[in-house]
Amino acid sequence: MDVDKLLVIAVIAAFCLGPHRLASDTRRLTGFLRQLRAWADTTKAQIEEETGVDIDWSELDPRRYDPRRIIRDALTQSPVPPPADRPEPPTAPDRPVQTRPMQARPMQARPRTGVDHDI
């Protein structure tokens, strides 16, 4: 979060809670956040101890799955050339392909039932 966003949140909280409750609620919130961080650290240590594997928590960051970021990365990457062992797709034939023009089919009328379902 930016400092600007934190400042806006603080002003809104001060306005909603009032000056008397703001200090006590802020202390409760910081205590809760400390407990949450301690719980996360002990859980991480317990998982690593039981599995014996060091977990790279940066790979589990949900911000990696932001659709805007995925699209931006896909558009900025250069195209991947096909592997050398895979044959290239067939090219167009040397002579033009003879095609027939499409013929329009008459529309078939639907029976009227007295009830209009297309509304």
PDB file of C-alpha atoms in Angstrom:
ATOM      1  CA  MET A   1       0.000   0.000   0.000  1.00  0.00           C
ATOM      2  CA  ASP A   2       1.082   3.503  -0.673  1.00  0.00           C
ATOM      3  CA  VAL A   3       1.407   6.117   2.026  1.00  0.00           C
ATOM      4  CA  ASP A   4      -1.436   8.065   0.409  1.00  0.00           C
ATOM      5  CA  LYS A   5      -3.831   5.123   0.733  1.00  0.00           C
ATOM      6  CA  LEU A   6      -2.854   4.543   4.356  1.00  0.00           C
ATOM      7  CA  LEU A   7      -3.424   8.213   5.112  1.00  0.00           C
ATOM      8  CA  VAL A   8      -6.887   8.122   3.551  1.00  0.00           C
ATOM      9  CA  ILE A   9      -7.776   4.993   5.540  1.00  0.00           C
ATOM     10  CA  ALA A  10      -6.537   6.648   8.740  1.00  0.00           C
ATOM     11  CA  VAL A  11      -8.631   9.775   8.130  1.00  0.00           C
ATOM     12  CA  ILE A  12     -11.750   7.711   7.403  1.00  0.00           C
ATOM     13  CA  ALA A  13     -11.147   5.593  10.520  1.00  0.00           C
ATOM     14  CA  ALA A  14     -10.644   8.693  12.662  1.00  0.00           C
ATOM     15  CA  PHE A  15     -13.866  10.168  11.344  1.00  0.00           C
ATOM     16  CA  CYS A  16     -15.901   6.970  11.814  1.00  0.00           C
ATOM     17  CA  LEU A  17     -14.513   5.870  15.184  1.00  0.00           C
ATOM     18  CA  GLY A  18     -13.896   9.194  16.821  1.00  0.00           C
ATOM     19  CA  PRO A  19     -10.793  10.258  18.727  1.00  0.00           C
ATOM     20  CA  HIS A  20     -11.595   8.296  21.894  1.00  0.00           C
ATOM     21  CA  ARG A  21     -12.066   4.872  20.288  1.00  0.00           C
ATOM     22  CA  LEU A  22      -9.400   5.315  17.614  1.00  0.00           C
ATOM     23  CA  ALA A  23      -6.444   4.714  19.952  1.00  0.00           C
ATOM     24  CA  SER A  24      -7.890   1.584  21.593  1.00  0.00           C
ATOM     25  CA  ASP A  25      -9.088   0.104  18.295  1.00  0.00           C
ATOM     26  CA  THR A  26      -5.700   0.776  16.699  1.00  0.00           C
ATOM     27  CA  ARG A  27      -3.970  -1.086  19.550  1.00  0.00           C
ATOM     28  CA  ARG A  28      -6.360  -4.020  19.143  1.00  0.00           C
ATOM     29  CA  LEU A  29      -5.767  -4.106  15.385  1.00  0.00           C
ATOM     30  CA  THR A  30      -1.971  -4.062  15.741  1.00  0.00           C
ATOM     31  CA  GLY A  31      -2.170  -6.821  18.375  1.00  0.00           C
ATOM     32  CA  PHE A  32      -4.315  -8.916  16.030  1.00  0.00           C
ATOM     33  CA  LEU A  33      -1.869  -8.392  13.160  1.00  0.00           C
ATOM     34  CA  ARG A  34       1.064  -9.436  15.373  1.00  0.00           C
ATOM     35  CA  GLN A  35      -0.802 -12.602  16.399  1.00  0.00           C
ATOM     36  CA  LEU A  36      -1.607 -13.347  12.767  1.00  0.00           C
ATOM     37  CA  ARG A  37       2.019 -12.931  11.729  1.00  0.00           C
ATOM     38  CA  ALA A  38       3.215 -15.139  14.610  1.00  0.00           C
ATOM     39  CA  TRP A  39       0.652 -17.801  13.665  1.00  0.00           C
ATOM     40  CA  ALA A  40       1.778 -17.700  10.017  1.00  0.00           C
ATOM     41  CA  ASP A  41       5.441 -18.001  11.018  1.00  0.00           C
ATOM     42  CA  THR A  42       4.833 -20.981  13.326  1.00  0.00           C
ATOM     43  CA  THR A  43       2.659 -22.676  10.695  1.00  0.00           C
ATOM     44  CA  LYS A  44       5.347 -22.167   8.056  1.00  0.00           C
ATOM     45  CA  ALA A  45       8.028 -23.568  10.365  1.00  0.00           C
ATOM     46  CA  GLN A  46       5.836 -26.550  11.258  1.00  0.00           C
ATOM     47  CA  ILE A  47       5.114 -27.351   7.597  1.00  0.00           C
ATOM     48  CA  GLU A  48       8.799 -27.117   6.683  1.00  0.00           C
ATOM     49  CA  GLU A  49       9.745 -29.294   9.666  1.00  0.00           C
ATOM     50  CA  GLU A  50       7.183 -32.009   8.941  1.00  0.00           C
ATOM     51  CA  THR A  51       7.759 -32.183   5.193  1.00  0.00           C
ATOM     52  CA  GLY A  52      11.487 -31.533   5.246  1.00  0.00           C
ATOM     53  CA  VAL A  53      11.099 -29.266   2.227  1.00  0.00           C
ATOM     54  CA  ASP A  54      11.887 -25.579   2.100  1.00  0.00           C
ATOM     55  CA  ILE A  55       8.822 -23.893   0.658  1.00  0.00           C
ATOM     56  CA  ASP A  56       9.313 -20.906  -1.625  1.00  0.00           C
ATOM     57  CA  TRP A  57       6.418 -18.738  -0.437  1.00  0.00           C
ATOM     58  CA  SER A  58       6.976 -16.183  -3.199  1.00  0.00           C
ATOM     59  CA  GLU A  59       5.584 -18.716  -5.693  1.00  0.00           C
ATOM     60  CA  LEU A  60       2.318 -18.784  -3.752  1.00  0.00           C
ATOM     61  CA  ASP A  61       1.818 -15.025  -3.951  1.00  0.00           C
ATOM     62  CA  PRO A  62      -1.731 -14.397  -5.256  1.00  0.00           C
ATOM     63  CA  ARG A  63      -0.613 -11.145  -6.889  1.00  0.00           C
ATOM     64  CA  ARG A  64       1.134 -13.295  -9.517  1.00  0.00           C
ATOM     65  CA  TYR A  65      -2.291 -14.290 -10.844  1.00  0.00           C
ATOM     66  CA  ASP A  66      -3.576 -10.787 -11.568  1.00  0.00           C
ATOM     67  CA  PRO A  67      -5.242 -10.998 -15.000  1.00  0.00           C
ATOM     68  CA  ARG A  68      -3.923  -7.591 -16.046  1.00  0.00           C
ATOM     69  CA  ARG A  69      -0.366  -8.675 -15.266  1.00  0.00           C
ATOM     70  CA  ILE A  70      -0.759 -11.994 -17.090  1.00  0.00           C
ATOM     71  CA  ILE A  71      -2.039 -10.246 -20.229  1.00  0.00           C
ATOM     72  CA  ARG A  72       0.666  -7.571 -20.071  1.00  0.00           C
ATOM     73  CA  ASP A  73       3.374 -10.227 -19.721  1.00  0.00           C
ATOM     74  CA  ALA A  74       1.923 -12.257 -22.591  1.00  0.00           C
ATOM     75  CA  LEU A  75       1.826  -9.219 -24.864  1.00  0.00           C
ATOM     76  CA  THR A  76       5.360  -8.086 -24.061  1.00  0.00           C
ATOM     77  CA  GLN A  77       7.025 -11.491 -24.503  1.00  0.00           C
ATOM     78  CA  SER A  78       8.477 -12.336 -27.872  1.00  0.00           C
ATOM     79  CA  PRO A  79       6.828 -15.267 -29.685  1.00  0.00           C
ATOM     80  CA  VAL A  80       8.398 -18.653 -29.047  1.00  0.00           C
ATOM     81  CA  PRO A  81       9.782 -20.305 -32.208  1.00  0.00           C
ATOM     82  CA  PRO A  82       8.637 -23.886 -32.868  1.00  0.00           C
ATOM     83  CA  PRO A  83      11.046 -26.573 -31.628  1.00  0.00           C
ATOM     84  CA  ALA A  84      13.496 -27.943 -34.202  1.00  0.00           C
ATOM     85  CA  ASP A  85      12.326 -31.550 -33.776  1.00  0.00           C
ATOM     86  CA  ARG A  86       8.698 -30.712 -34.578  1.00  0.00           C
ATOM     87  CA  PRO A  87       7.820 -30.512 -38.294  1.00  0.00           C
ATOM     88  CA  GLU A  88       6.462 -27.228 -39.510  1.00  0.00           C
ATOM     89  CA  PRO A  89       2.763 -27.085 -40.350  1.00  0.00           C
ATOM     90  CA  PRO A  90       1.859 -27.645 -43.994  1.00  0.00           C
ATOM     91  CA  THR A  91       1.818 -24.595 -46.182  1.00  0.00           C
ATOM     92  CA  ALA A  92      -0.850 -23.552 -48.657  1.00  0.00           C
ATOM     93  CA  PRO A  93      -0.936 -25.524 -51.917  1.00  0.00           C
ATOM     94  CA  ASP A  94       0.786 -24.065 -54.973  1.00  0.00           C
ATOM     95  CA  ARG A  95      -2.394 -24.049 -57.063  1.00  0.00           C
ATOM     96  CA  PRO A  96      -5.569 -22.247 -55.993  1.00  0.00           C
ATOM     97  CA  VAL A  97      -8.344 -24.320 -54.504  1.00  0.00           C
ATOM     98  CA  GLN A  98     -11.613 -24.322 -56.476  1.00  0.00           C
ATOM     99  CA  THR A  99     -14.525 -23.263 -54.291  1.00  0.00           C
ATOM    100  CA  ARG A 100     -18.200 -22.930 -55.042  1.00  0.00           C
ATOM    101  CA  PRO A 101     -20.052 -19.789 -53.986  1.00  0.00           C
ATOM    102  CA  MET A 102     -22.359 -20.241 -51.009  1.00  0.00           C
ATOM    103  CA  GLN A 103     -26.026 -20.397 -51.823  1.00  0.00           C
ATOM    104  CA  ALA A 104     -28.492 -18.675 -49.577  1.00  0.00           C
ATOM    105  CA  ARG A 105     -31.014 -20.975 -47.948  1.00  0.00           C
ATOM    106  CA  PRO A 106     -34.553 -19.719 -47.449  1.00  0.00           C
ATOM    107  CA  MET A 107     -35.510 -19.095 -43.827  1.00  0.00           C
ATOM    108  CA  GLN A 108     -38.006 -21.519 -42.415  1.00  0.00           C
ATOM    109  CA  ALA A 109     -40.982 -20.047 -40.647  1.00  0.00           C
ATOM    110  CA  ARG A 110     -41.518 -21.123 -37.071  1.00  0.00           C
ATOM    111  CA  PRO A 111     -45.022 -22.195 -36.118  1.00  0.00           C
ATOM    112  CA  ARG A 112     -46.925 -19.635 -34.047  1.00  0.00           C
ATOM    113  CA  THR A 113     -48.166 -21.004 -30.737  1.00  0.00           C
ATOM    114  CA  GLY A 114     -49.845 -17.886 -29.454  1.00  0.00           C
ATOM    115  CA  VAL A 115     -47.143 -17.400 -26.834  1.00  0.00           C
ATOM    116  CA  ASP A 116     -44.181 -15.215 -27.670  1.00  0.00           C
ATOM    117  CA  HIS A 117     -41.088 -16.860 -26.149  1.00  0.00           C
ATOM    118  CA  ASP A 118     -38.608 -14.508 -27.759  1.00  0.00           C
ATOM    119  CA  ILE A 119     -39.250 -11.577 -25.429  1.00  0.00           C
TER     120      ILE A 119
END
